[in-house]
Every structure is written in C-alpha cells, then in structure tokens.
Amino acid sequence: IPVGAGFIISDAEAAALLARKDADYSQVVRRYLIGDDIANDPQQAPSRWIIDFGLMSLEDAQKYPGALSIVRERVKPERDTNNDPGFRQKWWLFGRARGEMRTALVGTVRYAALIGQGKRFLASWQPIAVSPSNLVNVACFDDDFSMGILQSRAHIAWAWHQASTLKGDLRYTPTSVFMTFPWPDGATDEQRHTVADACVRLLARRTEICTGEQIGLTTLYNRMDDGAYTDLKSLHKNLDEAVAACYGWPKKIAQDDVALVAHLSDLNRAIATGQRPYRPFEA
C-alpha cells in the first residue's frame, strides 16, 4: 500500500529515470499492477509505473537521486502531516511495504497474482519485477502445479463459498479463502505433472486468444460462457479433472460446485480437528 499518490509516475517519467546513467533505476522504477490490469489487459500486464524503494534505508534510496527527488517533492509533504509517525519518519517507503511478501519472493522469477475483487476470480503470472497493488493478492508460487490448483474449479468454488461479496463481486482475501482452502497435499508426482501440464496448456491457449483478439480475461470468459472458445472450455475441464484426481475424487464432481464445496469442507474439518496430517507445501 503506497500511501501517497506521488509514488505513481507517468510513462515519460519512468522512461527518463530508466535512461539515466547515475544508477540502475530499474531497481526502484517498477511496473505497478492493479486488479483491472489482470481483468482487462490482453496480456494481464501492468498499465502504470511506480517508484518502489522496497525496504531500503534512506541512505540506500539516496543512490537513486532522480527517483528520490520525485518522492521527496510529491510524497513527503503529504506524509509530513500524516498521523502515523512511521509514515512521517519513513516517507520514502510505501506505507505498507509488505516485507514478509518480499522476503517470500526472494529467489523466484515470477509469482501468481490473484485479483482481489471482481465479478470473477482471475489469476495470472507476473514477473518478479512487477510491484503489486494492495488490491492484488500475491501467492508466492512459481510452479505450474500450484497455479493449476489456483485456476481450478475446486479453488474457485471454495473462493465463492468462503468470500464475502460486494455488489455481487467476489472479494478474495487470503484469510477467508486461501488460508482455509485445503490443498491436495497427497498428490503423487504423476498427478502433479498432469495438473502442471494441463495448466500450461490452458494458459497458453488463453494467452493466444487474448493476444490475438486484443481482449482481456473478463471479455474472454464472458464469451466462453456464451458458447465461444469450446477448446478453452475443454482445457479447463481437463484441469479440473486432473485436480480432482489429486484429491482422490471422481471426475463427475470436478465441475460440480456444490459437491466440490462439500468435499472441501469435509477435508477442511478433518485437518482443523487433527484427524489427518496436513503438510501442503513441504518439498
């Protein structure tokens, strides 16, 4: 959460900073991703730029004088009047820089960006250099199996079951949805490979359609619901069935929201009461 509109800069300002020779400004001038980008851009790419000093000390931030001068001019005056002493004292940093998230992402080249609020649950891969806004949830995965689980009907049905809604829109929060979603921790290597392969093929076809027709994911899935892109729909079915297999469930419930939620609820209850071990993210 930046806490200061002045962190956001124009394309021209970003280009000017990145062209400077006094420092590598790509370390602090980053693309800024919002939920609308995921929903409406054909490549789910960020449409804006932001100055992001991460968790740098002021001494380190001073190594990028061009960027710091912008923040000093546009953000500091606002921060100087903020009631939060931390915001006032560390005016060059985002108000909520999410250090835990940044630490978790170390060593990865991409992450799964999940839309925080919208008429659909949508997710896309983002390069590690992209700075996510506070309305984008970040799952610190970079493997295709995990993305496949997130894209599956099981996960989406659970999201709608657990999440609150605002004017009919899904509000996906980590605490209510992700942390309560029982991961298929007993999947075999073969099952994991099948899910990963299904996810790769689905996302490749999705990208092909969006790029070729210059449409976003919202338009894509609206059209698919109307009967278009039957091959993409089949790819989703393949993924859903592969994920159901990871849980040991029959194919017939792979796209049945009611049955999926019932099975997931039973599994959630067994985990919560200690009836079965649960180590979803162990290597």
CSV table of C-alpha atoms in Angstrom, one decimal:
chain,number,residue,atom,x,y,z
A,1,ILE,CA,0.0,0.0,0.0
A,2,PRO,CA,1.9,3.1,-1.2
A,3,VAL,CA,0.1,5.8,1.0
A,4,GLY,CA,0.9,8.6,-1.4
A,5,ALA,CA,-0.2,9.1,-5.0
A,6,GLY,CA,3.1,10.7,-5.7
A,7,PHE,CA,4.8,7.3,-5.9
A,8,ILE,CA,3.0,6.7,-9.2
A,9,ILE,CA,4.7,8.2,-12.2
A,10,SER,CA,4.0,8.6,-15.9
A,11,ASP,CA,5.4,6.6,-18.8
A,12,ALA,CA,7.6,9.5,-19.8
A,13,GLU,CA,8.9,10.0,-16.3
A,14,ALA,CA,9.7,6.3,-16.0
A,15,ALA,CA,11.5,6.3,-19.3
A,16,ALA,CA,13.5,9.3,-18.3
A,17,LEU,CA,14.6,7.7,-15.0
A,18,LEU,CA,15.4,4.4,-16.6
A,19,ALA,CA,17.6,6.2,-19.2
A,20,ARG,CA,19.7,7.9,-16.5
A,21,LYS,CA,23.3,6.7,-16.1
A,22,ASP,CA,23.9,7.6,-12.5
A,23,ALA,CA,22.3,4.4,-11.2
A,24,ASP,CA,20.4,1.3,-12.2
A,25,TYR,CA,16.9,2.8,-11.8
A,26,SER,CA,15.2,-0.5,-12.8
A,27,GLN,CA,15.8,-1.5,-9.2
A,28,VAL,CA,13.3,1.1,-8.0
A,29,VAL,CA,11.2,2.1,-11.0
A,30,ARG,CA,8.8,-0.8,-11.5
A,31,ARG,CA,5.6,-1.6,-13.3
A,32,TYR,CA,2.6,-1.3,-10.9
A,33,LEU,CA,-0.2,-3.9,-11.2
A,34,ILE,CA,-3.8,-3.4,-10.3
A,35,GLY,CA,-6.8,-5.7,-10.5
A,36,ASP,CA,-8.1,-4.0,-13.7
A,37,ASP,CA,-4.9,-4.9,-15.4
A,38,ILE,CA,-5.4,-8.6,-14.7
A,39,ALA,CA,-9.0,-8.4,-15.8
A,40,ASN,CA,-8.8,-6.2,-18.9
A,41,ASP,CA,-5.3,-6.1,-20.4
A,42,PRO,CA,-4.8,-8.7,-23.2
A,43,GLN,CA,-1.5,-9.8,-21.5
A,44,GLN,CA,-2.6,-9.1,-17.9
A,45,ALA,CA,0.3,-6.6,-17.9
A,46,PRO,CA,0.5,-3.5,-15.7
A,47,SER,CA,-0.5,-0.2,-17.2
A,48,ARG,CA,1.3,2.1,-14.8
A,49,TRP,CA,4.7,2.8,-13.2
A,50,ILE,CA,5.6,3.3,-9.6
A,51,ILE,CA,8.7,4.3,-7.6
A,52,ASP,CA,9.2,1.5,-5.1
A,53,PHE,CA,12.2,1.6,-2.8
A,54,GLY,CA,11.2,-1.7,-1.2
A,55,LEU,CA,12.7,-1.8,2.3
A,56,MET,CA,15.7,0.4,1.6
A,57,SER,CA,17.2,2.7,4.2
A,58,LEU,CA,17.2,6.4,3.2
A,59,GLU,CA,21.0,6.1,2.6
A,60,ASP,CA,20.4,3.4,0.0
A,61,ALA,CA,17.5,5.3,-1.5
A,62,GLN,CA,19.8,8.3,-2.0
A,63,LYS,CA,21.7,6.2,-4.5
A,64,TYR,CA,18.8,6.8,-6.9
A,65,PRO,CA,18.6,10.6,-6.7
A,66,GLY,CA,16.3,11.1,-9.6
A,67,ALA,CA,13.6,8.9,-8.1
A,68,LEU,CA,14.1,10.1,-4.6
A,69,SER,CA,13.7,13.7,-5.6
A,70,ILE,CA,10.3,12.9,-7.1
A,71,VAL,CA,9.2,11.2,-3.9
A,72,ARG,CA,10.6,14.0,-1.8
A,73,GLU,CA,8.6,16.6,-3.8
A,74,ARG,CA,5.3,14.7,-4.2
A,75,VAL,CA,5.0,12.3,-1.3
A,76,LYS,CA,6.9,13.8,1.7
A,77,PRO,CA,4.7,16.9,2.1
A,78,GLU,CA,1.7,14.6,2.4
A,79,ARG,CA,3.4,12.2,4.7
A,80,ASP,CA,4.6,15.1,7.0
A,81,THR,CA,1.0,15.7,8.0
A,82,ASN,CA,0.1,12.0,8.5
A,83,ASN,CA,-1.0,11.0,12.0
A,84,ASP,CA,1.1,7.8,11.7
A,85,PRO,CA,4.6,8.5,13.0
A,86,GLY,CA,6.0,5.6,10.9
A,87,PHE,CA,4.6,7.2,7.7
A,88,ARG,CA,6.2,10.5,8.6
A,89,GLN,CA,9.6,9.1,9.5
A,90,LYS,CA,9.9,6.8,6.6
A,91,TRP,CA,8.4,9.0,3.9
A,92,TRP,CA,10.3,7.4,1.0
A,93,LEU,CA,8.9,3.9,1.7
A,94,PHE,CA,5.4,2.6,1.0
A,95,GLY,CA,3.1,2.9,3.9
A,96,ARG,CA,2.7,-0.8,3.9
A,97,ALA,CA,5.7,-2.3,2.1
A,98,ARG,CA,4.8,-5.9,2.9
A,99,GLY,CA,8.3,-7.1,3.9
A,100,GLU,CA,7.1,-10.6,4.5
A,101,MET,CA,5.9,-10.9,1.0
A,102,ARG,CA,9.1,-9.5,-0.4
A,103,THR,CA,11.1,-12.0,1.7
A,104,ALA,CA,8.9,-14.9,0.5
A,105,LEU,CA,9.5,-13.9,-3.1
A,106,VAL,CA,13.3,-13.9,-2.9
A,107,GLY,CA,14.7,-16.5,-5.3
A,108,THR,CA,11.7,-16.6,-7.6
A,109,VAL,CA,11.3,-15.2,-11.1
A,110,ARG,CA,7.6,-14.9,-11.1
A,111,TYR,CA,4.6,-15.0,-8.8
A,112,ALA,CA,0.8,-15.8,-9.0
A,113,ALA,CA,-1.2,-12.5,-9.0
A,114,LEU,CA,-4.8,-13.0,-7.9
A,115,ILE,CA,-7.4,-10.4,-8.4
A,116,GLY,CA,-8.7,-9.1,-5.0
A,117,GLN,CA,-12.2,-8.1,-6.1
A,118,GLY,CA,-14.2,-8.6,-9.3
A,119,LYS,CA,-17.0,-10.5,-10.9
A,120,ARG,CA,-14.7,-13.4,-11.5
A,121,PHE,CA,-11.7,-15.0,-9.8
A,122,LEU,CA,-8.8,-14.3,-12.1
A,123,ALA,CA,-5.1,-15.1,-11.8
A,124,SER,CA,-2.0,-14.6,-13.9
A,125,TRP,CA,1.7,-15.0,-13.8
A,126,GLN,CA,3.7,-11.8,-13.1
A,127,PRO,CA,7.4,-11.2,-13.3
A,128,ILE,CA,9.1,-10.6,-10.0
A,129,ALA,CA,9.9,-7.0,-11.1
A,130,VAL,CA,6.2,-6.1,-11.1
A,131,SER,CA,5.0,-4.3,-8.0
A,132,PRO,CA,1.5,-5.5,-7.0
A,133,SER,CA,-1.1,-3.0,-5.6
A,134,ASN,CA,-2.9,-3.7,-2.4
A,135,LEU,CA,-5.9,-4.9,-4.4
A,136,VAL,CA,-3.9,-7.8,-5.9
A,137,ASN,CA,-3.2,-10.9,-3.8
A,138,VAL,CA,0.2,-12.5,-4.2
A,139,ALA,CA,0.7,-16.2,-4.0
A,140,CYS,CA,4.4,-16.9,-3.7
A,141,PHE,CA,4.4,-19.8,-6.1
A,142,ASP,CA,6.4,-20.1,-9.3
A,143,ASP,CA,5.4,-23.7,-10.3
A,144,ASP,CA,2.7,-24.7,-12.8
A,145,PHE,CA,1.2,-27.3,-10.4
A,146,SER,CA,0.4,-24.6,-7.8
A,147,MET,CA,-1.0,-22.3,-10.5
A,148,GLY,CA,-3.1,-25.1,-11.8
A,149,ILE,CA,-4.7,-25.6,-8.3
A,150,LEU,CA,-5.4,-21.9,-8.1
A,151,GLN,CA,-7.1,-21.9,-11.6
A,152,SER,CA,-9.1,-25.0,-10.8
A,153,ARG,CA,-12.9,-25.2,-10.3
A,154,ALA,CA,-12.3,-26.6,-6.8
A,155,HIS,CA,-10.4,-23.5,-5.7
A,156,ILE,CA,-12.8,-21.1,-7.4
A,157,ALA,CA,-15.9,-22.8,-5.9
A,158,TRP,CA,-14.3,-22.5,-2.5
A,159,ALA,CA,-13.5,-18.9,-3.1
A,160,TRP,CA,-17.1,-18.1,-3.8
A,161,HIS,CA,-18.2,-20.2,-0.8
A,162,GLN,CA,-15.9,-18.5,1.7
A,163,ALA,CA,-15.5,-15.0,0.4
A,164,SER,CA,-17.7,-12.0,1.1
A,165,THR,CA,-19.3,-10.2,-1.8
A,166,LEU,CA,-19.6,-6.5,-2.7
A,167,LYS,CA,-22.4,-5.6,-5.1
A,168,GLY,CA,-22.2,-9.2,-6.5
A,169,ASP,CA,-18.4,-9.1,-6.9
A,170,LEU,CA,-16.1,-11.7,-5.4
A,171,ARG,CA,-13.9,-10.3,-2.6
A,172,TYR,CA,-10.9,-12.7,-2.3
A,173,THR,CA,-9.0,-12.3,0.9
A,174,PRO,CA,-6.1,-14.5,2.0
A,175,THR,CA,-7.5,-15.2,5.5
A,176,SER,CA,-11.0,-16.2,4.4
A,177,VAL,CA,-10.2,-18.0,1.2
A,178,PHE,CA,-6.6,-19.1,0.7
A,179,MET,CA,-5.8,-20.0,4.4
A,180,THR,CA,-8.9,-22.1,4.7
A,181,PHE,CA,-8.5,-23.9,1.3
A,182,PRO,CA,-7.3,-27.4,1.9
A,183,TRP,CA,-4.5,-28.1,-0.6
A,184,PRO,CA,-4.2,-31.6,-2.2
A,185,ASP,CA,-1.1,-32.4,-0.2
A,186,GLY,CA,-1.3,-36.1,-1.1
A,187,ALA,CA,-0.9,-35.8,-4.8
A,188,THR,CA,1.6,-38.1,-6.5
A,189,ASP,CA,4.4,-36.9,-8.8
A,190,GLU,CA,2.4,-38.1,-11.8
A,191,GLN,CA,-0.7,-36.3,-10.7
A,192,ARG,CA,1.2,-33.2,-10.1
A,193,HIS,CA,2.8,-33.4,-13.5
A,194,THR,CA,-0.7,-33.9,-15.1
A,195,VAL,CA,-2.0,-30.8,-13.4
A,196,ALA,CA,1.0,-28.7,-14.3
A,197,ASP,CA,0.8,-29.8,-17.9
A,198,ALA,CA,-2.9,-29.0,-18.0
A,199,CYS,CA,-2.3,-25.6,-16.6
A,200,VAL,CA,0.4,-24.8,-19.0
A,201,ARG,CA,-1.7,-25.7,-22.0
A,202,LEU,CA,-4.7,-23.8,-20.6
A,203,LEU,CA,-2.7,-20.6,-20.0
A,204,ALA,CA,-1.0,-20.8,-23.4
A,205,ARG,CA,-4.4,-21.1,-25.2
A,206,ARG,CA,-5.8,-18.3,-23.0
A,207,THR,CA,-2.9,-16.0,-23.9
A,208,GLU,CA,-3.2,-16.9,-27.6
A,209,ILE,CA,-6.8,-15.8,-27.7
A,210,CYS,CA,-6.4,-12.7,-25.6
A,211,THR,CA,-3.4,-11.5,-27.6
A,212,GLY,CA,-4.8,-12.4,-31.0
A,213,GLU,CA,-8.1,-10.7,-30.4
A,214,GLN,CA,-6.8,-8.0,-28.1
A,215,ILE,CA,-9.3,-8.7,-25.3
A,216,GLY,CA,-9.0,-9.1,-21.6
A,217,LEU,CA,-9.8,-12.1,-19.4
A,218,THR,CA,-13.2,-10.7,-18.4
A,219,THR,CA,-14.3,-10.4,-22.1
A,220,LEU,CA,-12.7,-13.8,-22.8
A,221,TYR,CA,-14.7,-15.6,-20.1
A,222,ASN,CA,-17.9,-13.8,-20.9
A,223,ARG,CA,-17.6,-15.0,-24.4
A,224,MET,CA,-16.8,-18.5,-23.3
A,225,ASP,CA,-19.9,-18.6,-21.1
A,226,ASP,CA,-21.9,-17.6,-24.2
A,227,GLY,CA,-20.5,-20.7,-26.0
A,228,ALA,CA,-17.3,-19.4,-27.7
A,229,TYR,CA,-13.9,-20.9,-27.4
A,230,THR,CA,-15.0,-24.5,-26.8
A,231,ASP,CA,-11.4,-25.7,-26.9
A,232,LEU,CA,-10.5,-23.4,-23.9
A,233,LYS,CA,-13.5,-24.7,-22.1
A,234,SER,CA,-12.3,-28.3,-22.6
A,235,LEU,CA,-8.8,-27.3,-21.3
A,236,HIS,CA,-10.5,-26.0,-18.1
A,237,LYS,CA,-12.4,-29.3,-17.8
A,238,ASN,CA,-9.1,-31.3,-18.2
A,239,LEU,CA,-7.5,-29.2,-15.5
A,240,ASP,CA,-10.5,-29.5,-13.2
A,241,GLU,CA,-10.5,-33.3,-13.6
A,242,ALA,CA,-6.7,-33.5,-13.0
A,243,VAL,CA,-7.1,-31.5,-9.8
A,244,ALA,CA,-10.0,-33.7,-8.6
A,245,ALA,CA,-7.8,-36.7,-9.1
A,246,CYS,CA,-5.2,-35.2,-6.8
A,247,TYR,CA,-7.8,-35.3,-4.0
A,248,GLY,CA,-8.9,-38.8,-5.0
A,249,TRP,CA,-12.3,-37.6,-6.1
A,250,PRO,CA,-14.2,-38.9,-9.2
A,251,LYS,CA,-14.3,-36.9,-12.4
A,252,LYS,CA,-18.0,-36.4,-12.2
A,253,ILE,CA,-17.7,-33.8,-9.4
A,254,ALA,CA,-14.8,-31.9,-11.0
A,255,GLN,CA,-17.1,-29.1,-12.1
A,256,ASP,CA,-19.9,-29.5,-9.6
A,257,ASP,CA,-19.6,-26.5,-7.3
A,258,VAL,CA,-21.9,-27.9,-4.6
A,259,ALA,CA,-20.1,-31.3,-4.5
A,260,LEU,CA,-16.7,-29.7,-4.5
A,261,VAL,CA,-17.5,-27.4,-1.6
A,262,ALA,CA,-19.0,-30.3,0.4
A,263,HIS,CA,-15.8,-32.4,-0.2
A,264,LEU,CA,-13.5,-29.5,0.6
A,265,SER,CA,-15.5,-28.7,3.7
A,266,ASP,CA,-15.1,-32.2,4.9
A,267,LEU,CA,-11.4,-32.1,4.3
A,268,ASN,CA,-11.1,-28.7,6.0
A,269,ARG,CA,-12.8,-30.1,9.0
A,270,ALA,CA,-10.6,-33.2,9.2
A,271,ILE,CA,-7.5,-31.0,9.0
A,272,ALA,CA,-8.7,-28.5,11.5
A,273,THR,CA,-9.6,-31.2,14.1
A,274,GLY,CA,-6.3,-33.0,13.6
A,275,GLN,CA,-7.9,-36.1,12.2
A,276,ARG,CA,-5.3,-36.2,9.4
A,277,PRO,CA,-1.8,-34.7,9.0
A,278,TYR,CA,-1.5,-31.7,6.7
A,279,ARG,CA,1.8,-30.5,5.2
A,280,PRO,CA,0.7,-28.9,1.9
A,281,PHE,CA,3.9,-27.1,1.0
A,282,GLU,CA,6.7,-29.4,2.0
A,283,ALA,CA,9.1,-30.2,-0.8
